[in-house]
mmCIF file with all atom_site columns, C-alpha atoms and ligand atoms in Angstrom:
data_model
loop_
_atom_site.group_PDB
_atom_site.id
_atom_site.type_symbol
_atom_site.label_atom_id
_atom_site.label_alt_id
_atom_site.label_comp_id
_atom_site.label_asym_id
_atom_site.label_entity_id
_atom_site.label_seq_id
_atom_site.pdbx_PDB_ins_code
_atom_site.Cartn_x
_atom_site.Cartn_y
_atom_site.Cartn_z
_atom_site.occupancy
_atom_site.B_iso_or_equiv
_atom_site.pdbx_formal_charge
_atom_site.auth_seq_id
_atom_site.auth_comp_id
_atom_site.auth_asym_id
_atom_site.auth_atom_id
_atom_site.pdbx_PDB_model_num
ATOM   1   C CA . MET A 1 1   ? 40.693 96.065  96.003 1.00 54.00 ? 14  MET A CA 1
ATOM   2   C CA . THR A 1 2   ? 42.565 95.988  92.716 1.00 64.00 ? 15  THR A CA 1
ATOM   3   C CA . GLN A 1 3   ? 44.830 98.966  92.225 1.00 72.00 ? 16  GLN A CA 1
ATOM   4   C CA . LYS A 1 4   ? 44.379 101.236 89.246 1.00 85.00 ? 17  LYS A CA 1
ATOM   5   C CA . LYS A 1 5   ? 47.132 101.241 86.657 1.00 92.00 ? 18  LYS A CA 1
ATOM   6   C CA . LYS A 1 6   ? 49.487 104.167 87.261 1.00 96.00 ? 19  LYS A CA 1
ATOM   7   C CA . PHE A 1 7   ? 51.698 106.073 84.879 1.00 97.00 ? 20  PHE A CA 1
ATOM   8   C CA . ILE A 1 8   ? 54.914 107.812 85.894 1.00 98.00 ? 21  ILE A CA 1
ATOM   9   C CA . ILE A 1 9   ? 56.212 109.859 83.001 1.00 98.00 ? 22  ILE A CA 1
ATOM   10  C CA . GLY A 1 10  ? 59.647 111.449 83.383 1.00 98.00 ? 23  GLY A CA 1
ATOM   11  C CA . ASN A 1 11  ? 60.186 114.453 81.134 1.00 98.00 ? 24  ASN A CA 1
ATOM   12  C CA . TRP A 1 12  ? 63.925 115.087 80.907 1.00 98.00 ? 25  TRP A CA 1
ATOM   13  C CA . LYS A 1 13  ? 63.382 118.205 78.752 1.00 98.00 ? 26  LYS A CA 1
ATOM   14  C CA . SER A 1 14  ? 66.668 119.534 77.321 1.00 98.00 ? 27  SER A CA 1
ATOM   15  C CA . ASN A 1 15  ? 68.871 117.995 80.006 1.00 98.00 ? 28  ASN A CA 1
ATOM   16  C CA . LEU A 1 16  ? 71.517 115.272 80.435 1.00 98.00 ? 29  LEU A CA 1
ATOM   17  C CA . ASN A 1 17  ? 74.309 114.141 78.102 1.00 98.00 ? 30  ASN A CA 1
ATOM   18  C CA . SER A 1 18  ? 75.256 110.616 77.052 1.00 98.00 ? 31  SER A CA 1
ATOM   19  C CA . GLY A 1 19  ? 77.575 110.040 80.039 1.00 98.00 ? 32  GLY A CA 1
ATOM   20  C CA . GLU A 1 20  ? 74.891 111.204 82.452 1.00 98.00 ? 33  GLU A CA 1
ATOM   21  C CA . ILE A 1 21  ? 72.298 109.011 80.754 1.00 98.00 ? 34  ILE A CA 1
ATOM   22  C CA . ASN A 1 22  ? 74.551 105.950 81.105 1.00 98.00 ? 35  ASN A CA 1
ATOM   23  C CA . LEU A 1 23  ? 74.901 106.757 84.789 1.00 98.00 ? 36  LEU A CA 1
ATOM   24  C CA . TRP A 1 24  ? 71.157 107.390 85.172 1.00 98.00 ? 37  TRP A CA 1
ATOM   25  C CA . PHE A 1 25  ? 70.316 103.881 83.952 1.00 98.00 ? 38  PHE A CA 1
ATOM   26  C CA . GLU A 1 26  ? 73.137 102.237 85.915 1.00 97.00 ? 39  GLU A CA 1
ATOM   27  C CA . THR A 1 27  ? 71.896 103.901 89.125 1.00 96.00 ? 40  THR A CA 1
ATOM   28  C CA . PHE A 1 28  ? 68.228 103.213 88.408 1.00 96.00 ? 41  PHE A CA 1
ATOM   29  C CA . TYR A 1 29  ? 69.035 99.543  87.768 1.00 95.00 ? 42  TYR A CA 1
ATOM   30  C CA . SER A 1 30  ? 70.884 99.278  91.100 1.00 93.00 ? 43  SER A CA 1
ATOM   31  C CA . LYS A 1 31  ? 67.712 100.387 92.931 1.00 90.00 ? 44  LYS A CA 1
ATOM   32  C CA . TYR A 1 32  ? 65.086 98.749  90.789 1.00 85.00 ? 45  TYR A CA 1
ATOM   33  C CA . SER A 1 33  ? 62.938 95.916  92.103 1.00 77.00 ? 46  SER A CA 1
ATOM   34  C CA . HIS A 1 34  ? 60.334 94.089  90.029 1.00 68.00 ? 47  HIS A CA 1
ATOM   35  C CA . LYS A 1 35  ? 57.834 93.705  92.859 1.00 64.00 ? 48  LYS A CA 1
ATOM   36  C CA . LEU A 1 36  ? 57.070 97.354  93.336 1.00 61.00 ? 49  LEU A CA 1
ATOM   37  C CA . TYR A 1 37  ? 56.460 98.174  89.803 1.00 63.00 ? 50  TYR A CA 1
ATOM   38  C CA . ALA A 1 38  ? 53.771 95.653  88.806 1.00 67.00 ? 51  ALA A CA 1
ATOM   39  C CA . SER A 1 39  ? 50.841 98.061  88.368 1.00 81.00 ? 52  SER A CA 1
ATOM   40  C CA . THR A 1 40  ? 52.909 101.017 87.156 1.00 91.00 ? 53  THR A CA 1
ATOM   41  C CA . GLU A 1 41  ? 53.892 102.022 83.642 1.00 95.00 ? 54  GLU A CA 1
ATOM   42  C CA . ILE A 1 42  ? 57.228 103.830 83.727 1.00 96.00 ? 55  ILE A CA 1
ATOM   43  C CA . ILE A 1 43  ? 57.950 106.155 80.822 1.00 98.00 ? 56  ILE A CA 1
ATOM   44  C CA . ILE A 1 44  ? 61.002 108.288 80.125 1.00 98.00 ? 57  ILE A CA 1
ATOM   45  C CA . CYS A 1 45  ? 60.754 111.097 77.587 1.00 98.00 ? 58  CYS A CA 1
ATOM   46  C CA . ALA A 1 46  ? 64.335 111.618 76.477 1.00 98.00 ? 59  ALA A CA 1
ATOM   47  C CA . PRO A 1 47  ? 65.729 114.170 73.997 1.00 98.00 ? 60  PRO A CA 1
ATOM   48  C CA . PHE A 1 48  ? 65.568 112.920 70.385 1.00 98.00 ? 61  PHE A CA 1
ATOM   49  C CA . VAL A 1 49  ? 69.311 112.377 70.015 1.00 98.00 ? 62  VAL A CA 1
ATOM   50  C CA . TYR A 1 50  ? 69.457 110.101 73.055 1.00 98.00 ? 63  TYR A CA 1
ATOM   51  C CA . LEU A 1 51  ? 66.439 107.905 72.302 1.00 98.00 ? 64  LEU A CA 1
ATOM   52  C CA . SER A 1 52  ? 68.636 105.310 70.653 1.00 98.00 ? 65  SER A CA 1
ATOM   53  C CA . LEU A 1 53  ? 71.054 105.262 73.609 1.00 98.00 ? 66  LEU A CA 1
ATOM   54  C CA . ALA A 1 54  ? 68.174 105.071 76.101 1.00 98.00 ? 67  ALA A CA 1
ATOM   55  C CA . LYS A 1 55  ? 66.676 102.162 74.135 1.00 98.00 ? 68  LYS A CA 1
ATOM   56  C CA . LYS A 1 56  ? 70.009 100.289 74.243 1.00 98.00 ? 69  LYS A CA 1
ATOM   57  C CA . LEU A 1 57  ? 70.348 100.856 77.995 1.00 98.00 ? 70  LEU A CA 1
ATOM   58  C CA . ILE A 1 58  ? 66.783 99.723  78.686 1.00 97.00 ? 71  ILE A CA 1
ATOM   59  C CA . ASP A 1 59  ? 67.571 96.497  76.792 1.00 97.00 ? 72  ASP A CA 1
ATOM   60  C CA . LYS A 1 60  ? 70.956 96.090  78.479 1.00 96.00 ? 73  LYS A CA 1
ATOM   61  C CA . TYR A 1 61  ? 69.410 96.211  81.976 1.00 95.00 ? 74  TYR A CA 1
ATOM   62  C CA . SER A 1 62  ? 66.099 94.563  80.929 1.00 93.00 ? 75  SER A CA 1
ATOM   63  C CA . LEU A 1 63  ? 64.148 97.397  82.504 1.00 94.00 ? 76  LEU A CA 1
ATOM   64  C CA . PRO A 1 64  ? 60.382 97.743  82.068 1.00 93.00 ? 77  PRO A CA 1
ATOM   65  C CA . ILE A 1 65  ? 60.735 101.362 80.979 1.00 96.00 ? 78  ILE A CA 1
ATOM   66  C CA . LYS A 1 66  ? 58.939 102.627 77.900 1.00 98.00 ? 79  LYS A CA 1
ATOM   67  C CA . LEU A 1 67  ? 60.299 105.514 75.883 1.00 98.00 ? 80  LEU A CA 1
ATOM   68  C CA . GLY A 1 68  ? 58.589 108.701 74.893 1.00 98.00 ? 81  GLY A CA 1
ATOM   69  C CA . ALA A 1 69  ? 59.573 111.699 72.778 1.00 98.00 ? 82  ALA A CA 1
ATOM   70  C CA . GLN A 1 70  ? 59.050 115.297 73.862 1.00 98.00 ? 83  GLN A CA 1
ATOM   71  C CA . ASN A 1 71  ? 57.880 116.557 70.499 1.00 98.00 ? 84  ASN A CA 1
ATOM   72  C CA . VAL A 1 72  ? 57.054 115.442 66.948 1.00 98.00 ? 85  VAL A CA 1
ATOM   73  C CA . SER A 1 73  ? 56.923 117.098 63.560 1.00 98.00 ? 86  SER A CA 1
ATOM   74  C CA . PRO A 1 74  ? 53.493 118.235 62.330 1.00 98.00 ? 87  PRO A CA 1
ATOM   75  C CA . PHE A 1 75  ? 54.609 116.983 58.860 1.00 98.00 ? 88  PHE A CA 1
ATOM   76  C CA . GLY A 1 76  ? 55.302 113.555 57.398 1.00 97.00 ? 89  GLY A CA 1
ATOM   77  C CA . SER A 1 77  ? 58.532 112.581 55.619 1.00 97.00 ? 90  SER A CA 1
ATOM   78  C CA . GLY A 1 78  ? 59.936 115.077 53.160 1.00 98.00 ? 91  GLY A CA 1
ATOM   79  C CA . ALA A 1 79  ? 61.673 118.416 52.777 1.00 98.00 ? 92  ALA A CA 1
ATOM   80  C CA . TYR A 1 80  ? 61.303 119.647 56.370 1.00 98.00 ? 93  TYR A CA 1
ATOM   81  C CA . THR A 1 81  ? 64.832 120.459 57.452 1.00 98.00 ? 94  THR A CA 1
ATOM   82  C CA . GLY A 1 82  ? 65.444 119.831 61.121 1.00 97.00 ? 95  GLY A CA 1
ATOM   83  C CA . GLU A 1 83  ? 62.179 118.044 61.819 1.00 98.00 ? 96  GLU A CA 1
ATOM   84  C CA . ILE A 1 84  ? 61.762 114.576 63.340 1.00 98.00 ? 97  ILE A CA 1
ATOM   85  C CA . SER A 1 85  ? 58.771 112.747 61.888 1.00 98.00 ? 98  SER A CA 1
ATOM   86  C CA . ALA A 1 86  ? 56.408 110.410 63.686 1.00 98.00 ? 99  ALA A CA 1
ATOM   87  C CA . LEU A 1 87  ? 57.549 107.627 61.351 1.00 98.00 ? 100 LEU A CA 1
ATOM   88  C CA . MET A 1 88  ? 61.124 108.037 62.627 1.00 98.00 ? 101 MET A CA 1
ATOM   89  C CA . LEU A 1 89  ? 59.982 108.192 66.229 1.00 98.00 ? 102 LEU A CA 1
ATOM   90  C CA . ALA A 1 90  ? 57.905 105.047 65.930 1.00 98.00 ? 103 ALA A CA 1
ATOM   91  C CA . GLU A 1 91  ? 61.181 103.072 65.710 1.00 97.00 ? 104 GLU A CA 1
ATOM   92  C CA . PHE A 1 92  ? 62.048 104.139 69.249 1.00 98.00 ? 105 PHE A CA 1
ATOM   93  C CA . VAL A 1 93  ? 59.059 105.294 71.249 1.00 98.00 ? 106 VAL A CA 1
ATOM   94  C CA . ASP A 1 94  ? 55.608 104.220 72.376 1.00 98.00 ? 107 ASP A CA 1
ATOM   95  C CA . TYR A 1 95  ? 54.648 107.698 73.605 1.00 98.00 ? 108 TYR A CA 1
ATOM   96  C CA . VAL A 1 96  ? 54.998 111.325 72.630 1.00 98.00 ? 109 VAL A CA 1
ATOM   97  C CA . ILE A 1 97  ? 54.361 114.528 74.571 1.00 98.00 ? 110 ILE A CA 1
ATOM   98  C CA . ILE A 1 98  ? 52.457 117.078 72.496 1.00 98.00 ? 111 ILE A CA 1
ATOM   99  C CA . GLY A 1 99  ? 51.523 120.607 73.513 1.00 98.00 ? 112 GLY A CA 1
ATOM   100 C CA . HIS A 1 100 ? 53.819 121.115 76.480 1.00 98.00 ? 113 HIS A CA 1
ATOM   101 C CA . SER A 1 101 ? 53.442 124.715 77.667 1.00 97.00 ? 114 SER A CA 1
ATOM   102 C CA . GLU A 1 102 ? 57.143 125.362 77.041 1.00 97.00 ? 115 GLU A CA 1
ATOM   103 C CA . ARG A 1 103 ? 56.546 124.578 73.378 1.00 98.00 ? 116 ARG A CA 1
ATOM   104 C CA . ARG A 1 104 ? 53.347 126.599 73.267 1.00 97.00 ? 117 ARG A CA 1
ATOM   105 C CA . GLN A 1 105 ? 55.102 129.618 74.799 1.00 96.00 ? 118 GLN A CA 1
ATOM   106 C CA . LYS A 1 106 ? 58.674 129.449 73.503 1.00 97.00 ? 119 LYS A CA 1
ATOM   107 C CA . PHE A 1 107 ? 58.106 127.860 70.082 1.00 97.00 ? 120 PHE A CA 1
ATOM   108 C CA . ALA A 1 108 ? 54.754 129.448 69.244 1.00 97.00 ? 121 ALA A CA 1
ATOM   109 C CA . GLU A 1 109 ? 52.917 126.142 68.885 1.00 97.00 ? 122 GLU A CA 1
ATOM   110 C CA . ASN A 1 110 ? 49.234 126.860 68.380 1.00 97.00 ? 123 ASN A CA 1
ATOM   111 C CA . GLU A 1 111 ? 46.113 124.703 68.282 1.00 96.00 ? 124 GLU A CA 1
ATOM   112 C CA . LYS A 1 112 ? 46.387 124.193 64.512 1.00 97.00 ? 125 LYS A CA 1
ATOM   113 C CA . ILE A 1 113 ? 49.983 122.920 64.668 1.00 98.00 ? 126 ILE A CA 1
ATOM   114 C CA . LEU A 1 114 ? 49.213 120.777 67.711 1.00 98.00 ? 127 LEU A CA 1
ATOM   115 C CA . LYS A 1 115 ? 46.281 119.164 65.931 1.00 98.00 ? 128 LYS A CA 1
ATOM   116 C CA . GLU A 1 116 ? 48.594 118.253 63.016 1.00 98.00 ? 129 GLU A CA 1
ATOM   117 C CA . LYS A 1 117 ? 51.112 116.765 65.442 1.00 98.00 ? 130 LYS A CA 1
ATOM   118 C CA . VAL A 1 118 ? 48.391 114.687 67.062 1.00 98.00 ? 131 VAL A CA 1
ATOM   119 C CA . GLU A 1 119 ? 47.345 113.399 63.646 1.00 98.00 ? 132 GLU A CA 1
ATOM   120 C CA . ARG A 1 120 ? 50.909 112.465 62.623 1.00 98.00 ? 133 ARG A CA 1
ATOM   121 C CA . ALA A 1 121 ? 51.559 110.630 65.907 1.00 98.00 ? 134 ALA A CA 1
ATOM   122 C CA . SER A 1 122 ? 48.215 108.896 65.784 1.00 98.00 ? 135 SER A CA 1
ATOM   123 C CA . GLU A 1 123 ? 48.884 107.642 62.224 1.00 98.00 ? 136 GLU A CA 1
ATOM   124 C CA . GLN A 1 124 ? 51.982 105.887 63.578 1.00 98.00 ? 137 GLN A CA 1
ATOM   125 C CA . LYS A 1 125 ? 50.097 104.542 66.605 1.00 98.00 ? 138 LYS A CA 1
ATOM   126 C CA . ILE A 1 126 ? 52.263 106.460 69.046 1.00 98.00 ? 139 ILE A CA 1
ATOM   127 C CA . LYS A 1 127 ? 50.345 107.133 72.254 1.00 98.00 ? 140 LYS A CA 1
ATOM   128 C CA . ILE A 1 128 ? 49.758 110.814 72.760 1.00 98.00 ? 141 ILE A CA 1
ATOM   129 C CA . ILE A 1 129 ? 50.328 112.605 76.058 1.00 98.00 ? 142 ILE A CA 1
ATOM   130 C CA . TYR A 1 130 ? 48.619 115.931 75.402 1.00 98.00 ? 143 TYR A CA 1
ATOM   131 C CA . CYS A 1 131 ? 49.572 118.690 77.825 1.00 98.00 ? 144 CYS A CA 1
ATOM   132 C CA . ILE A 1 132 ? 47.052 121.329 78.825 1.00 97.00 ? 145 ILE A CA 1
ATOM   133 C CA . PRO A 1 133 ? 48.300 124.449 80.588 1.00 95.00 ? 146 PRO A CA 1
ATOM   134 C CA . ASP A 1 134 ? 44.895 125.179 82.103 1.00 94.00 ? 147 ASP A CA 1
ATOM   135 C CA . GLU A 1 135 ? 41.454 123.686 82.364 1.00 93.00 ? 148 GLU A CA 1
ATOM   136 C CA . LYS A 1 136 ? 40.039 125.712 79.476 1.00 93.00 ? 149 LYS A CA 1
ATOM   137 C CA . THR A 1 137 ? 42.351 124.112 76.913 1.00 95.00 ? 150 THR A CA 1
ATOM   138 C CA . ILE A 1 138 ? 40.618 122.265 74.099 1.00 94.00 ? 151 ILE A CA 1
ATOM   139 C CA . VAL A 1 139 ? 41.884 118.756 73.523 1.00 96.00 ? 152 VAL A CA 1
ATOM   140 C CA . PRO A 1 140 ? 41.886 117.300 69.991 1.00 95.00 ? 153 PRO A CA 1
ATOM   141 C CA . ASP A 1 141 ? 40.415 113.874 69.241 1.00 93.00 ? 154 ASP A CA 1
ATOM   142 C CA . ARG A 1 142 ? 42.690 110.818 69.265 1.00 95.00 ? 155 ARG A CA 1
ATOM   143 C CA . VAL A 1 143 ? 44.560 111.870 72.389 1.00 96.00 ? 156 VAL A CA 1
ATOM   144 C CA . ASP A 1 144 ? 45.268 108.997 74.816 1.00 96.00 ? 157 ASP A CA 1
ATOM   145 C CA . PHE A 1 145 ? 46.470 110.947 77.854 1.00 98.00 ? 158 PHE A CA 1
ATOM   146 C CA . ILE A 1 146 ? 45.618 114.422 79.068 1.00 98.00 ? 159 ILE A CA 1
ATOM   147 C CA . ALA A 1 147 ? 48.396 115.896 81.186 1.00 98.00 ? 160 ALA A CA 1
ATOM   148 C CA . TYR A 1 148 ? 47.125 118.816 83.234 1.00 98.00 ? 161 TYR A CA 1
ATOM   149 C CA . GLU A 1 149 ? 50.141 121.002 83.908 1.00 98.00 ? 162 GLU A CA 1
ATOM   150 C CA . PRO A 1 150 ? 49.233 124.452 85.222 1.00 97.00 ? 163 PRO A CA 1
ATOM   151 C CA . VAL A 1 151 ? 51.886 126.832 83.864 1.00 95.00 ? 164 VAL A CA 1
ATOM   152 C CA . TRP A 1 152 ? 52.497 128.410 87.263 1.00 95.00 ? 165 TRP A CA 1
ATOM   153 C CA . ALA A 1 153 ? 53.297 124.994 88.756 1.00 97.00 ? 166 ALA A CA 1
ATOM   154 C CA . ILE A 1 154 ? 55.969 123.988 86.242 1.00 96.00 ? 167 ILE A CA 1
ATOM   155 C CA . GLY A 1 155 ? 59.486 124.154 87.637 1.00 95.00 ? 168 GLY A CA 1
ATOM   156 C CA . THR A 1 156 ? 58.424 126.441 90.484 1.00 96.00 ? 169 THR A CA 1
ATOM   157 C CA . GLY A 1 157 ? 58.323 123.985 93.366 1.00 95.00 ? 170 GLY A CA 1
ATOM   158 C CA . LYS A 1 158 ? 54.660 124.974 93.868 1.00 96.00 ? 171 LYS A CA 1
ATOM   159 C CA . SER A 1 159 ? 52.359 122.194 92.758 1.00 96.00 ? 172 SER A CA 1
ATOM   160 C CA . ASP A 1 160 ? 48.610 122.492 92.388 1.00 96.00 ? 173 ASP A CA 1
ATOM   161 C CA . ASN A 1 161 ? 46.676 120.880 95.194 1.00 96.00 ? 174 ASN A CA 1
ATOM   162 C CA . PRO A 1 162 ? 45.512 117.308 94.560 1.00 98.00 ? 175 PRO A CA 1
ATOM   163 C CA . GLU A 1 163 ? 41.848 118.197 95.149 1.00 98.00 ? 176 GLU A CA 1
ATOM   164 C CA . ASN A 1 164 ? 41.865 120.802 92.400 1.00 98.00 ? 177 ASN A CA 1
ATOM   165 C CA . ALA A 1 165 ? 43.766 118.540 89.977 1.00 98.00 ? 178 ALA A CA 1
ATOM   166 C CA . ASP A 1 166 ? 41.244 115.791 90.708 1.00 98.00 ? 179 ASP A CA 1
ATOM   167 C CA . ARG A 1 167 ? 38.377 118.187 89.950 1.00 98.00 ? 180 ARG A CA 1
ATOM   168 C CA . VAL A 1 168 ? 39.971 119.088 86.587 1.00 97.00 ? 181 VAL A CA 1
ATOM   169 C CA . GLY A 1 169 ? 40.455 115.384 85.891 1.00 97.00 ? 182 GLY A CA 1
ATOM   170 C CA . PHE A 1 170 ? 36.825 114.695 86.647 1.00 97.00 ? 183 PHE A CA 1
ATOM   171 C CA . SER A 1 171 ? 35.622 117.402 84.268 1.00 95.00 ? 184 SER A CA 1
ATOM   172 C CA . TYR A 1 172 ? 37.802 116.162 81.350 1.00 96.00 ? 185 TYR A CA 1
ATOM   173 C CA . LYS A 1 173 ? 36.860 112.543 81.970 1.00 95.00 ? 186 LYS A CA 1
ATOM   174 C CA . GLN A 1 174 ? 33.189 113.501 81.709 1.00 94.00 ? 187 GLN A CA 1
ATOM   175 C CA . LYS A 1 175 ? 33.893 114.737 78.161 1.00 91.00 ? 188 LYS A CA 1
ATOM   176 C CA . LYS A 1 176 ? 36.584 112.346 76.916 1.00 89.00 ? 189 LYS A CA 1
ATOM   177 C CA . ASN A 1 177 ? 37.621 108.788 77.457 1.00 89.00 ? 190 ASN A CA 1
ATOM   178 C CA . CYS A 1 178 ? 41.176 109.481 78.554 1.00 93.00 ? 191 CYS A CA 1
ATOM   179 C CA . ILE A 1 179 ? 43.867 108.768 81.084 1.00 97.00 ? 192 ILE A CA 1
ATOM   180 C CA . PHE A 1 180 ? 44.434 111.821 83.253 1.00 98.00 ? 193 PHE A CA 1
ATOM   181 C CA . ILE A 1 181 ? 47.909 112.850 84.427 1.00 98.00 ? 194 ILE A CA 1
ATOM   182 C CA . TYR A 1 182 ? 49.016 115.649 86.719 1.00 98.00 ? 195 TYR A CA 1
ATOM   183 C CA . GLY A 1 183 ? 52.311 117.513 86.145 1.00 98.00 ? 196 GLY A CA 1
ATOM   184 C CA . GLY A 1 184 ? 53.942 120.558 87.726 1.00 98.00 ? 197 GLY A CA 1
ATOM   185 C CA . SER A 1 185 ? 56.461 120.288 90.583 1.00 97.00 ? 198 SER A CA 1
ATOM   186 C CA . VAL A 1 186 ? 55.701 116.639 91.290 1.00 98.00 ? 199 VAL A CA 1
ATOM   187 C CA . ASN A 1 187 ? 58.264 115.101 93.641 1.00 98.00 ? 200 ASN A CA 1
ATOM   188 C CA . ALA A 1 188 ? 58.742 112.046 95.848 1.00 97.00 ? 201 ALA A CA 1
ATOM   189 C CA . ASP A 1 189 ? 56.923 113.721 98.734 1.00 97.00 ? 202 ASP A CA 1
ATOM   190 C CA . ASN A 1 190 ? 53.747 114.769 96.934 1.00 98.00 ? 203 ASN A CA 1
ATOM   191 C CA . ILE A 1 191 ? 53.279 112.098 94.242 1.00 98.00 ? 204 ILE A CA 1
ATOM   192 C CA . GLN A 1 192 ? 51.204 109.800 96.416 1.00 97.00 ? 205 GLN A CA 1
ATOM   193 C CA . SER A 1 193 ? 48.735 112.532 97.341 1.00 97.00 ? 206 SER A CA 1
ATOM   194 C CA . PHE A 1 194 ? 48.009 113.110 93.636 1.00 98.00 ? 207 PHE A CA 1
ATOM   195 C CA . LEU A 1 195 ? 47.747 109.436 92.764 1.00 97.00 ? 208 LEU A CA 1
ATOM   196 C CA . ASN A 1 196 ? 45.444 108.777 95.687 1.00 97.00 ? 209 ASN A CA 1
ATOM   197 C CA . LYS A 1 197 ? 42.842 110.816 93.842 1.00 97.00 ? 210 LYS A CA 1
ATOM   198 C CA . LYS A 1 198 ? 40.206 108.934 91.906 1.00 96.00 ? 211 LYS A CA 1
ATOM   199 C CA . ASN A 1 199 ? 40.551 110.878 88.646 1.00 97.00 ? 212 ASN A CA 1
ATOM   200 C CA . ILE A 1 200 ? 44.353 111.083 88.563 1.00 98.00 ? 213 ILE A CA 1
ATOM   201 C CA . ASP A 1 201 ? 46.049 108.131 86.883 1.00 97.00 ? 214 ASP A CA 1
ATOM   202 C CA . GLY A 1 202 ? 49.615 109.301 86.817 1.00 98.00 ? 215 GLY A CA 1
ATOM   203 C CA . ALA A 1 203 ? 52.229 112.002 87.207 1.00 98.00 ? 216 ALA A CA 1
ATOM   204 C CA . LEU A 1 204 ? 54.570 113.821 84.863 1.00 98.00 ? 217 LEU A CA 1
ATOM   205 C CA . PRO A 1 205 ? 57.666 114.933 86.783 1.00 98.00 ? 218 PRO A CA 1
ATOM   206 C CA . GLY A 1 206 ? 60.262 117.073 85.016 1.00 98.00 ? 219 GLY A CA 1
ATOM   207 C CA . LYS A 1 207 ? 63.082 118.132 87.330 1.00 98.00 ? 220 LYS A CA 1
ATOM   208 C CA . ALA A 1 208 ? 62.518 115.269 89.768 1.00 98.00 ? 221 ALA A CA 1
ATOM   209 C CA . SER A 1 209 ? 62.970 112.698 86.978 1.00 98.00 ? 222 SER A CA 1
ATOM   210 C CA . LEU A 1 210 ? 66.557 113.766 86.297 1.00 98.00 ? 223 LEU A CA 1
ATOM   211 C CA . ASP A 1 211 ? 67.785 112.087 89.458 1.00 98.00 ? 224 ASP A CA 1
ATOM   212 C CA . PRO A 1 212 ? 67.328 108.289 89.178 1.00 97.00 ? 225 PRO A CA 1
ATOM   213 C CA . GLY A 1 213 ? 67.221 107.931 92.978 1.00 96.00 ? 226 GLY A CA 1
ATOM   214 C CA . ILE A 1 214 ? 64.370 110.425 93.292 1.00 97.00 ? 227 ILE A CA 1
ATOM   215 C CA . PHE A 1 215 ? 62.633 108.922 90.257 1.00 97.00 ? 228 PHE A CA 1
ATOM   216 C CA . TRP A 1 216 ? 62.771 105.493 91.880 1.00 95.00 ? 229 TRP A CA 1
ATOM   217 C CA . GLU A 1 217 ? 61.468 106.924 95.155 1.00 95.00 ? 230 GLU A CA 1
ATOM   218 C CA . MET A 1 218 ? 58.542 108.411 93.220 1.00 96.00 ? 231 MET A CA 1
ATOM   219 C CA . ILE A 1 219 ? 57.759 104.965 91.798 1.00 94.00 ? 232 ILE A CA 1
ATOM   220 C CA . ILE A 1 220 ? 57.836 103.427 95.278 1.00 92.00 ? 233 ILE A CA 1
ATOM   221 C CA . ASN A 1 221 ? 55.610 106.137 96.729 1.00 94.00 ? 234 ASN A CA 1
ATOM   222 C CA . ALA A 1 222 ? 53.228 105.939 93.776 1.00 93.00 ? 235 ALA A CA 1
ATOM   223 C CA . SER A 1 223 ? 52.876 102.200 94.397 1.00 89.00 ? 236 SER A CA 1
ATOM   224 C CA . LYS A 1 224 ? 51.483 103.017 97.870 1.00 89.00 ? 237 LYS A CA 1
ATOM   225 C CA . ALA A 1 225 ? 48.654 105.097 96.391 1.00 91.00 ? 238 ALA A CA 1
ATOM   226 C CA . ASN A 1 226 ? 45.116 103.703 96.166 1.00 82.00 ? 239 ASN A CA 1
HETATM 227 P P1 . PGA B 2 .   ? 58.547 120.056 86.739 1.00 57.57 ? 314 PGA B P1 1
HETATM 228 O O1 . PGA B 2 .   ? 58.165 119.955 85.206 1.00 57.57 ? 314 PGA B O1 1
HETATM 229 O O2 . PGA B 2 .   ? 58.256 118.716 87.373 1.00 57.57 ? 314 PGA B O2 1
HETATM 230 O O3 . PGA B 2 .   ? 60.028 120.369 86.746 1.00 57.57 ? 314 PGA B O3 1
HETATM 231 O O4 . PGA B 2 .   ? 57.713 121.128 87.341 1.00 57.57 ? 314 PGA B O4 1
HETATM 232 C C1 . PGA B 2 .   ? 57.038 119.262 84.767 1.00 57.57 ? 314 PGA B C1 1
HETATM 233 C C2 . PGA B 2 .   ? 56.848 119.435 83.279 1.00 57.57 ? 314 PGA B C2 1
HETATM 234 O O5 . PGA B 2 .   ? 57.062 120.541 82.768 1.00 57.57 ? 314 PGA B O5 1
HETATM 235 O O6 . PGA B 2 .   ? 56.500 118.482 82.561 1.00 57.57 ? 314 PGA B O6 1
#
C-alpha cells in the first residue's frame, strides 16, 4: 500500500534566538536520515527576522526542510509601517500560517482581515495553512491546508482525541478540497495516532518543535503511520 504524503509543520511561535537556531539545525542535521523522510514534507515556521538565517542553514546542511511564516500582512507593498508583505515573504517561504488562534485572540484578527491575508498570500503563490480554532470556523476560498487546532488543546498538554479530529477532517473534506492537519499538544508519543487516521494528513506541533531531537522523533514516528 502506498503511504499518503504527510506534513509535519513546526510552529516556533515567538521563540528561539539566532544562536539557538544555529544549534537547532546543527542538532537536527546530526540526527537526520534521508530514508525516513521520503513521504514526509517537513516545514518550519520561523519568526520573520530569522527566516533568512533559517534559509541559509537549510542550504548549508542540504536539508529537505521548507520554510513557512507565522503571519502575513493583509496589505500589499506601501505605507504600512511594521508590516511584512506577502511579496517579501515569497523570497523566503513556501508556506504561511494564517488565522492562528493566538492571532485571533491576542491581535484581534477577524474574518475580514484573515480573508485579506489569504488573498495576499495566494497572489504570491504562498501555500496557506489556515488555522481553525473549532469546527464551526468558516474557511475562505484558496486555502491549501486546514489546520484544526482546538483552542483548549494548544499548549495545554491535552490534545484532542484522534477519532474526533478525524471526524472534523472528514466533514471539512466533504466541503473543500484541502489537506487536513491536526494541531494542539502534538508530541512524539501521540503523532502517529493522529496520522494513522484517514482524514488527517499532518500535524502542527508548537512546543514540541522547539527541540530538534523531539522534532526528529516526531518525523520518525509519523513515518510509521499508515
Ligand atoms: P502546541 O501548539 O503544540 O504547543 O500545543 C500548537 C500550535 O499552537 O500551533
